[in-house]
Coordinates of C-alpha atoms in Angstrom, one line a residue:
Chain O
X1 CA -62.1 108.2 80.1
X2 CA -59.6 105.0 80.6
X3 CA -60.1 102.4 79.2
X4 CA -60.5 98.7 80.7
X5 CA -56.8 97.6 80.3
X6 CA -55.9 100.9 81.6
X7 CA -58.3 100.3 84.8
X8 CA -57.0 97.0 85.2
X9 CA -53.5 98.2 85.1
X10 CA -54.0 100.9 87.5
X11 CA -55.8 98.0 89.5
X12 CA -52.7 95.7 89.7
X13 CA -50.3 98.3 90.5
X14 CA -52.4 99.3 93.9
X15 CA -52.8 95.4 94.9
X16 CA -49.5 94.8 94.1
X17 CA -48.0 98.0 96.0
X18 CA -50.4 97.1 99.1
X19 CA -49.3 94.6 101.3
X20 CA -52.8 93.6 102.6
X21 CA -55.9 92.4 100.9
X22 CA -58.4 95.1 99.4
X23 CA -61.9 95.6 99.1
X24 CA -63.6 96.7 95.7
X25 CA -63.7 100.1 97.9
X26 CA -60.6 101.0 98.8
X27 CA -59.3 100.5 95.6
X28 CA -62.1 102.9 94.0
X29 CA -61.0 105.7 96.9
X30 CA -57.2 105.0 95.8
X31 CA -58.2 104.7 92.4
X32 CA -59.8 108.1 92.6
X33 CA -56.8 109.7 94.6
X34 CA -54.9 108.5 91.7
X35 CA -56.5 109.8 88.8
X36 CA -57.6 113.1 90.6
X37 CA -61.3 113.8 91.3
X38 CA -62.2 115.6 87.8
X39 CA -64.4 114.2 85.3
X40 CA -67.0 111.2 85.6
X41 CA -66.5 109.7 89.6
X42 CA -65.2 106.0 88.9
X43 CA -68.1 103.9 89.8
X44 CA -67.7 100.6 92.5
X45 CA -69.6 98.2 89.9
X46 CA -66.6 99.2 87.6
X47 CA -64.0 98.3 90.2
X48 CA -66.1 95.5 90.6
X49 CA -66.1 94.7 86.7
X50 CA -62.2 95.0 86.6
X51 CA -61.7 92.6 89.3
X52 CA -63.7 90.0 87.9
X53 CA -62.1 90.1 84.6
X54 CA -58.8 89.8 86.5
X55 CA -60.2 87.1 88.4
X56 CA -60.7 85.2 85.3
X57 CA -57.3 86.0 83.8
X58 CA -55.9 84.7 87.3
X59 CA -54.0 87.4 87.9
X60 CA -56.4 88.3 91.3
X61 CA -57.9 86.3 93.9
X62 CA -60.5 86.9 96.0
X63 CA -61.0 86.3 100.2
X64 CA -64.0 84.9 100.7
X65 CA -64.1 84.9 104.3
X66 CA -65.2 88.7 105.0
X67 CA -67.8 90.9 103.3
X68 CA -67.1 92.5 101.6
X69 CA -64.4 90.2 99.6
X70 CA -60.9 91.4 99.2
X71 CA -58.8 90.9 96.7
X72 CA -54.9 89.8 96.6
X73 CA -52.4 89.7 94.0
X74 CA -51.8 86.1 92.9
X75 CA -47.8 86.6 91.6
X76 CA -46.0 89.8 92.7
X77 CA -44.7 92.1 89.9
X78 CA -41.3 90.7 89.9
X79 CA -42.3 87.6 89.4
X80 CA -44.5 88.7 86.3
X81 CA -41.7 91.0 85.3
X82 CA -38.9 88.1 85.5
X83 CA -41.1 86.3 83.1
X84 CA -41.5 89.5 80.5
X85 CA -37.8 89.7 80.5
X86 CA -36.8 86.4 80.2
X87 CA -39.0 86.0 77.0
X88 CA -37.5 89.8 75.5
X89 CA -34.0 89.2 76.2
X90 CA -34.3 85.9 74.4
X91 CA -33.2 83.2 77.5
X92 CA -36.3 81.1 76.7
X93 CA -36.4 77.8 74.3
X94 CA -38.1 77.8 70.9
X95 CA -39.6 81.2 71.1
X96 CA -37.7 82.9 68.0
X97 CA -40.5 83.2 66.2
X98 CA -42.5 85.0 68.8
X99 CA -40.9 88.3 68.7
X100 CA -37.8 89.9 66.8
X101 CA -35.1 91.5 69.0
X102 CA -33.0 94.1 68.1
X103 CA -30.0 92.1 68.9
X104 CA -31.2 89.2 66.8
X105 CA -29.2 86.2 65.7
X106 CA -25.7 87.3 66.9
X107 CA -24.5 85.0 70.1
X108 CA -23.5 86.9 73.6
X109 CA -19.9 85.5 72.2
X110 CA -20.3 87.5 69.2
X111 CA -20.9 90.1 70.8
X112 CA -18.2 90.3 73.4
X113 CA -15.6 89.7 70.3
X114 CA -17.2 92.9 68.4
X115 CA -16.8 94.9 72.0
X116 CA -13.1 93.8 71.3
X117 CA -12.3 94.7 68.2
X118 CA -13.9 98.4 68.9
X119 CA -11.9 98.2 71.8
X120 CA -8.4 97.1 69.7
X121 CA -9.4 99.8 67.1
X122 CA -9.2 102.4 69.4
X123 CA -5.8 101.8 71.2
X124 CA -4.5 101.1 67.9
Chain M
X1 CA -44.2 60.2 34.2
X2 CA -41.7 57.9 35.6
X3 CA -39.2 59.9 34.2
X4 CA -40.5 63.0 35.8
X5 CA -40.9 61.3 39.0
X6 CA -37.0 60.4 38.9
X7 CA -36.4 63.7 37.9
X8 CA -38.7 65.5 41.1
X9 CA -36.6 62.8 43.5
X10 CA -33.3 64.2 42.3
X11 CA -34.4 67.6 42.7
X12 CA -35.9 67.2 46.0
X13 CA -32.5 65.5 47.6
X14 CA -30.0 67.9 45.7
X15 CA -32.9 70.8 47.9
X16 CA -32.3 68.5 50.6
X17 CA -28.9 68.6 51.5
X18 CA -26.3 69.9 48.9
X19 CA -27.9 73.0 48.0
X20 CA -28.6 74.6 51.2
X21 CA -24.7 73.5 52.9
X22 CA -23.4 75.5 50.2
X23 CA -26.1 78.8 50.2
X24 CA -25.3 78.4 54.0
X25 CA -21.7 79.1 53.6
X26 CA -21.9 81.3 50.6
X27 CA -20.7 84.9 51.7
X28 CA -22.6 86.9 48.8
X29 CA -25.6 87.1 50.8
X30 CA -24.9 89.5 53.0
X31 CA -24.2 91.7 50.1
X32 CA -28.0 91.0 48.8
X33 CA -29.8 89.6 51.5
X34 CA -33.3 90.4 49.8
X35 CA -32.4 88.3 46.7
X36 CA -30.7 85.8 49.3
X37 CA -34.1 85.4 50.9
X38 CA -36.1 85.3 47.7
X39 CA -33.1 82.1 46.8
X40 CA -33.8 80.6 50.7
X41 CA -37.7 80.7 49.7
X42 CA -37.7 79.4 46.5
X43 CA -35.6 76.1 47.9
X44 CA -37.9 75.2 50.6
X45 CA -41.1 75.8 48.2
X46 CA -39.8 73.6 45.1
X47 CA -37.8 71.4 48.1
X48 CA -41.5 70.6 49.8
X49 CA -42.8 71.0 45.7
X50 CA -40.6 68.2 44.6
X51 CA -40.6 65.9 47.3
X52 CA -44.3 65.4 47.1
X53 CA -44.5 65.1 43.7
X54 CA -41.8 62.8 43.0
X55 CA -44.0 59.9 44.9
X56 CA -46.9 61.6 44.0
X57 CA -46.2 61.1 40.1
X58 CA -45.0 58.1 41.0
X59 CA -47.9 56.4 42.1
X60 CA -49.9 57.5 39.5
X61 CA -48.3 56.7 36.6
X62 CA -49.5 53.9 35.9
X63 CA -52.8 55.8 35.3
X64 CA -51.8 58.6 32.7
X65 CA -49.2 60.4 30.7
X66 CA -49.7 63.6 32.5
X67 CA -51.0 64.8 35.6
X68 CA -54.4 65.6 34.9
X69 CA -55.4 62.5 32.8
X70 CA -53.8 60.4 35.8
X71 CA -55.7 62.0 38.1
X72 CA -58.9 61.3 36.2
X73 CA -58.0 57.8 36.4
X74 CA -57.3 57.8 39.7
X75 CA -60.9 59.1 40.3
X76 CA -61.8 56.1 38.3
X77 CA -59.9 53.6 41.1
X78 CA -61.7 55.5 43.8
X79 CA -65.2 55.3 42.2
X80 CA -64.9 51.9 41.1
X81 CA -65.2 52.7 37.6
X82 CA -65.7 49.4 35.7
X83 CA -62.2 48.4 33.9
X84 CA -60.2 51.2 35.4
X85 CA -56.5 50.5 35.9
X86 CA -55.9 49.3 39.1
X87 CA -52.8 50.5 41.0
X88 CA -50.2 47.7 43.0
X89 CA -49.8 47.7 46.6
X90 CA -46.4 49.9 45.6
X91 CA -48.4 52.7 43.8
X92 CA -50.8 53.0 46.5
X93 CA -48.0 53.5 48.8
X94 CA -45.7 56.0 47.2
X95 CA -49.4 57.7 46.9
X96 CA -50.0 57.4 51.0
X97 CA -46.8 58.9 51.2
X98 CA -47.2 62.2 49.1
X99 CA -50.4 62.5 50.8
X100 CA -48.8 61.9 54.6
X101 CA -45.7 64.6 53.7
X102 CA -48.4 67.4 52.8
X103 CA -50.6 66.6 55.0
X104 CA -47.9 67.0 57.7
X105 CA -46.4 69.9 56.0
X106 CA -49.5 71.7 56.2
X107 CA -50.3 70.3 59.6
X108 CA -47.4 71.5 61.5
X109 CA -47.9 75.2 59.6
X110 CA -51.1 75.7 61.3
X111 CA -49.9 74.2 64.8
X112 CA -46.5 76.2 64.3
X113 CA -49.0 79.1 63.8
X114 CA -51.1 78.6 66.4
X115 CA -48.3 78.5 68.8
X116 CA -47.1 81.4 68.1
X117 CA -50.0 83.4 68.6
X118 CA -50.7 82.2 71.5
X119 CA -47.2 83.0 72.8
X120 CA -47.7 86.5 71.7
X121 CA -50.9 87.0 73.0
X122 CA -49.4 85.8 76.3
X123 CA -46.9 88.2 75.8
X124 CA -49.2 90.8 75.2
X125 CA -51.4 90.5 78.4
X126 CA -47.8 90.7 80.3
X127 CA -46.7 94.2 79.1
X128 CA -50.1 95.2 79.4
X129 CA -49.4 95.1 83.0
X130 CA -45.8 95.9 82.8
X131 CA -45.5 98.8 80.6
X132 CA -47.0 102.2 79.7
X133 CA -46.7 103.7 76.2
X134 CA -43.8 106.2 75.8
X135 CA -44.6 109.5 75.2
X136 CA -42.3 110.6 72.7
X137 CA -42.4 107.1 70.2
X138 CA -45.8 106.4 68.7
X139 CA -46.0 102.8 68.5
X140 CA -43.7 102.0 71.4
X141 CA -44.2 100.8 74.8
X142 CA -42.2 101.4 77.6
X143 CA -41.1 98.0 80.2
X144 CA -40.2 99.9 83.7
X145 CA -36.5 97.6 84.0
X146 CA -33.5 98.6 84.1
X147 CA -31.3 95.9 81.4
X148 CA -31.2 97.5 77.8
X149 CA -33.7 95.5 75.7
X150 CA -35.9 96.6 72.4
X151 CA -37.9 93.8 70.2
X152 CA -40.6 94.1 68.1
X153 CA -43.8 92.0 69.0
X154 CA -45.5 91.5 65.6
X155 CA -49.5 90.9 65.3
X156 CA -52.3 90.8 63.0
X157 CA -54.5 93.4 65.5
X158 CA -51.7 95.9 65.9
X159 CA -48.0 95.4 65.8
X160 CA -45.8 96.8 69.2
X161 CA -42.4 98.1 69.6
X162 CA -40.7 97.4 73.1
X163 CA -38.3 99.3 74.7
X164 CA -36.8 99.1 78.2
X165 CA -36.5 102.1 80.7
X166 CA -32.5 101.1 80.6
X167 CA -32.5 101.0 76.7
X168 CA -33.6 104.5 77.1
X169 CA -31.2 105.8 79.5
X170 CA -28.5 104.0 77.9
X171 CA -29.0 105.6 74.0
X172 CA -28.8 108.7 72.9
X173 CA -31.5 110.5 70.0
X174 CA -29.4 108.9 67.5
X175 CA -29.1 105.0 68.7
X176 CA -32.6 105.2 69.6
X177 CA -34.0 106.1 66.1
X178 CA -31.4 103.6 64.9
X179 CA -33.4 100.8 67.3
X180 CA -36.5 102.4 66.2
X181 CA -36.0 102.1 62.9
X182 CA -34.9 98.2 62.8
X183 CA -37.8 97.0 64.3
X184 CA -39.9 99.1 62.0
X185 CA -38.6 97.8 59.2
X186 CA -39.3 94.0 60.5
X187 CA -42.8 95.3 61.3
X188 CA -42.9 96.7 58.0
X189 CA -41.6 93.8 56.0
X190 CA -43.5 91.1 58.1
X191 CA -40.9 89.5 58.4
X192 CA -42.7 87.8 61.0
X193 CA -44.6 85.6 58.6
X194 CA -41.7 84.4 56.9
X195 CA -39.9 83.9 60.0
X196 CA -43.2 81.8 61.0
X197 CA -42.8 80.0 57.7
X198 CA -39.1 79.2 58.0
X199 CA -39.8 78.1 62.0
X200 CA -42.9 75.4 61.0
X201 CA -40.4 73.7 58.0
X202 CA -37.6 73.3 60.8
X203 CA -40.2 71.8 62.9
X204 CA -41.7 69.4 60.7
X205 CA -38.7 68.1 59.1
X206 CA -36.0 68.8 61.8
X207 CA -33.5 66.6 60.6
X208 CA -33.6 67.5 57.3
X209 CA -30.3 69.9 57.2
X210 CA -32.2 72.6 54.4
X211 CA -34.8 72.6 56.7
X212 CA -32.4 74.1 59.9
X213 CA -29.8 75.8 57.8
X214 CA -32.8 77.7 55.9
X215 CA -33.9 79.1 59.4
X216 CA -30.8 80.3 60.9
X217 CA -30.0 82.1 57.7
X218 CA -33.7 83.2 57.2
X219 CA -33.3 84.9 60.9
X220 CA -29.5 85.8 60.0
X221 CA -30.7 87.7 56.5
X222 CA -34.2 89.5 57.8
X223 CA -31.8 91.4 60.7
X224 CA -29.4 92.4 57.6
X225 CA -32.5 93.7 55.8
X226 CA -33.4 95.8 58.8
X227 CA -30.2 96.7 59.6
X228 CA -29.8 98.6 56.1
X229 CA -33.2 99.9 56.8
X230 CA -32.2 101.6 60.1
X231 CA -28.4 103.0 57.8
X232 CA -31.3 105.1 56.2
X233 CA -31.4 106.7 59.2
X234 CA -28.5 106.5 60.8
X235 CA -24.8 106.0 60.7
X236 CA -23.5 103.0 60.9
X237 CA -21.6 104.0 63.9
X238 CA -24.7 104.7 65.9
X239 CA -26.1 101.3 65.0
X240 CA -22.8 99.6 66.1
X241 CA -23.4 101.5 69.1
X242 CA -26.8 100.6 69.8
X243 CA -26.0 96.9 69.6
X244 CA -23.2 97.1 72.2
X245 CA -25.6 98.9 74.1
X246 CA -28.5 96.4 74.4
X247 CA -25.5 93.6 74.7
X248 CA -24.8 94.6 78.2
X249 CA -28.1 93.6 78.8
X250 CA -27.5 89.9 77.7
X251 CA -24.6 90.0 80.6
X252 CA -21.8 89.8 78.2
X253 CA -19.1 91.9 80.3
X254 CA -15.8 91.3 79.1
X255 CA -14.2 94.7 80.9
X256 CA -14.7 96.9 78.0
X257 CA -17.5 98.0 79.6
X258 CA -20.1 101.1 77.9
X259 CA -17.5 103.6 78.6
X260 CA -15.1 101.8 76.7
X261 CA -17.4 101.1 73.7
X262 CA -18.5 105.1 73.4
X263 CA -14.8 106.1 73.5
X264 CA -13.9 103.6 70.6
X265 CA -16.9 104.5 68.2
X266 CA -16.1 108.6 69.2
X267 CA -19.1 111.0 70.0
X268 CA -20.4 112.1 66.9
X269 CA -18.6 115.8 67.9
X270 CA -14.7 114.5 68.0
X271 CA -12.7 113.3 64.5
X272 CA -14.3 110.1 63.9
X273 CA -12.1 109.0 61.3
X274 CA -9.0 109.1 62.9
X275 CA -9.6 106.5 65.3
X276 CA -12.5 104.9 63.7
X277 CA -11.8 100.7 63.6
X278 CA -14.4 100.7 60.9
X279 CA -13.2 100.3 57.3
X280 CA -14.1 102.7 54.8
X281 CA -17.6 102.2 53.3
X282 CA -16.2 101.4 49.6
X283 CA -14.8 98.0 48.3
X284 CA -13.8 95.1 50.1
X285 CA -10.4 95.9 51.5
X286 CA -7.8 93.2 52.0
X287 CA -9.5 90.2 53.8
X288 CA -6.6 90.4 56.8
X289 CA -7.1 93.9 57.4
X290 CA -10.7 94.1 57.4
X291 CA -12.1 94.5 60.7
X292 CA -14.1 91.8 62.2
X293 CA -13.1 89.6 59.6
X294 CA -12.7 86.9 62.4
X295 CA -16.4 86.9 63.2
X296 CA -19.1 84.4 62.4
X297 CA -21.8 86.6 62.5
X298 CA -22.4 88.1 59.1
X299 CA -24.7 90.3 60.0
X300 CA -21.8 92.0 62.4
X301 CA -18.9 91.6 59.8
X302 CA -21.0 93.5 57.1
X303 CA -21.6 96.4 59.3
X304 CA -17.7 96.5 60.3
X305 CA -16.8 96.2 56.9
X306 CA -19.6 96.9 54.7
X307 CA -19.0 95.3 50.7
X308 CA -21.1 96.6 48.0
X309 CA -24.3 95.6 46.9
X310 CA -24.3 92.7 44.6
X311 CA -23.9 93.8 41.0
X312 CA -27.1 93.7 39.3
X313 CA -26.3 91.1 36.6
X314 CA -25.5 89.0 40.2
X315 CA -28.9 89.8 41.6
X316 CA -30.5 88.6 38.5
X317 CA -28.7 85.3 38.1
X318 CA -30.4 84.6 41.7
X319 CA -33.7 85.5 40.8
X320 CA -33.7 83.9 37.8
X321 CA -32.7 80.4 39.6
X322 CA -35.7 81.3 42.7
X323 CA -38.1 81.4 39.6
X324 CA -36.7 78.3 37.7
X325 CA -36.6 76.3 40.8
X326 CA -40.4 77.0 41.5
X327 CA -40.9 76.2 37.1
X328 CA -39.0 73.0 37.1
X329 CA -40.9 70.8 39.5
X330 CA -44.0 72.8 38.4
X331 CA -43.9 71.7 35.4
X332 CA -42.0 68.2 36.1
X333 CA -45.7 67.8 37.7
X334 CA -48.2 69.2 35.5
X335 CA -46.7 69.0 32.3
X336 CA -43.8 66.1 32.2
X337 CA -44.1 66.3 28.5
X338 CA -42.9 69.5 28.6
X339 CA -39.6 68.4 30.4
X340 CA -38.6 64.9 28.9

């Protein structure tokens, strides 16, 4: 059985892959395709449930104008992406604290000059 | 009292200023971080220890010999007990100020804290979209992009290790468990917490130099204690490797390139030693000759040219100054008699 971040997840990845809005429906029958038809059949209200949890973290929005609603992607997944990797590779202000990369406390310069002394050592 | 307050003053500038310029450009550490960070720890404790008290024993000495009698008169100023010593406008201001520097101190710990957290949890909900956990590496997560990154996101409901699809295709078993392991250890080691601790003194005294030396060394010294916890594991070849690696993701290209890189450090199959720059894992070697000996970064020079661990009479002086810097203003504040 997934679980709710799984679901919402999956859920993201289909309105982000789809280029129009989509209804609480056509996600289920995509959702369903997806996992495979075995075990407990994924339930609208679910969908529903996911959504609205979405909704609240802003990551979804909802047209209004149809019944039933559809739903849209707020910020594509390059966007969200860009924004992941700009925090792990470390080109954001003041977050040093927030997680510990592998390449910790040594500058790009450093870097490049220990490239060139491996690189020194070994035509030497 | 007055002399202990003098003495706490003197203490708290030497912490100040002197002490950490010189710990920053002392070169042992790298050769005992762990004690290096016990040192780093005890100076910004008995720093924060001895700057309070000195103008907290200050301002009450004109009620008591010690701390605890002065404080009982002090309750007597507050309560308006009937021929209590009164303090001067002076005492009630070197009073205001002890209280002002905790309560700041303490303050900007929480705030610092709850940054943080917040940050991460922001983090969090981000690779929850983004990546999927990796099927080989309990623990990990896997970010769907192709630059080389790995980084540990620490937390008090479950700790994660990062990787990203292009660290993956860009290590082989051996660099990876290297990775792995670093991150581990800071996991392990919370180092998160004491990075956390270092981050909220910088920003509550920022231009206080012990306050921004203590946190590039503190972030400088955890990444040399995980570095020697990943040599368990690996070579330090594979490490050296790994690092290159994930630095092509930081778009440092000088034309050495990966290739380049993985030729100079040797596949693990082909005679290592005969073209290895590395210098030999014992002693110190000429200071010329040893490799990277140009860098700034420690943290690289000691895995170029590792020196050996600190001998233990060394390791001992350390500790025993962490513990007598934490005793002195201690006791310069509960027990001056002690002292003077």
């Amino acid at each position: 059985m997934a679980t709710l971040g799984d679901l919402e997840r999956s859920v993201m990845d289909l309105l982000w892959d789809s280029a129009v809005a989509q209804t609480a429906n056509d996600l289920r029958d995509k959702l369903a395709q997806v996992t495979g038809s075995d075990g407990k059949e994924l339930a609208v209200t679910t969908v529903l449930t996911v959504l609205a949890r979405l909704e609240k973290k802003q990551l979804v929005t909802r047209a209004r104008d149809t019944r039933p609603h559809r739903y849209l992607a707020v910020t594509s997944r390059e966007e969200h992406t860009v924004e992941l990797m700009n925090e792990a590779m470390g080109n954001v202000m003041d977050r040093e604290a927030v997680l510990a990369r592998f390449i910790g406390g040594i500058s790009p310069e450093e870097l490049a000059s220990l490239r060139r002394i491996l690189d020194d050592g070994a035509s030497a | 009292m007055l002399t202990a307050s003098y003495l706490l003053l003197g203490l708290a500038i030497i912490l100040a200023w002197p002490a950490p310029v010189v710990l920053s450009h002392a070169r042992w550490t790298s050769r005992s971080p762990f004690t290096a960070l016990l040192l780093w720890q005890a100076i910004a404790l008995a720093g924060g220890l001895s700057m309070i008290g000195a103008f907290l024993v200050w301002g009450l000495e004109p009620l008591g010999d010690d701390l605890l009698s002065a404080l009982h008169g002090f309750w007597g100023v507050l309560t308006g007990r009937p021929g209590a010593t009164q303090l001067t406008v002076i005492h009630v201001f070197a009073l205001s100020t002890a209280l002002l520097i905790g309560g700041h101190l303490v303050f900007t710990l929480l705030l610092t804290a709850y940054k943080v957290t917040r940050q991460r949890a922001r983090h969090r909900r981000l690779l929850a979209l983004l990546s999927g956990p990796s099927p080989s590496i309990p623990g990990a997560v896997v970010v769907e992009h192709q630059a080389p990154v790995a980084y540990c996101l620490p937390g008090f409901s479950g700790s994660l290790t990062v990787l990203s699809r292009g660290l993956l295709d860009s290590l082989d078993a051996e660099g990876l468990r290297g990775v792995i392991a670093h991150e581990h250890a800071h996991l392990d080691q919370r180092h998160d917490l004491l990075v956390l601790a270092f981050e909220s003194w910088h920003q509550a005294l920022p231009w206080l130099p012990t306050s921004r030396l203590a946190r590039l060394a503190v972030q400088e010294l955890i990444e040399m204690l995980a570095d020697d916890a990943a040599l368990g594991q690996v070579s330090r070849e594979d490490l050296l490797r790994s690092l290159i690696a994930v630095s092509a993701g930081m778009g440092v290209t000088d034309g050495s390139g990966d290739a380049a890189a993985a030729a100079v450090l040797g596949s693990p199959d082909r005679g290592r030693e005969a073209t290895s720059p590395l210098a030999p894992a014992s002693g110190p070697g000429h200071a010329a000759a040893v490799p990277g000996g140009e860098l700034s970064s420690l943290r690289l020079r000691r895995l170029l040219s590792p020196a050996p661990e600190l001998p233990v009479a060394g390791r001992a002086t350390v500790m025993g100054t962490s513990v007598l810097l934490i005793v002195v203003p201690t006791l310069a504040l509960v027990a001056p008699g002690l002292l003077v």
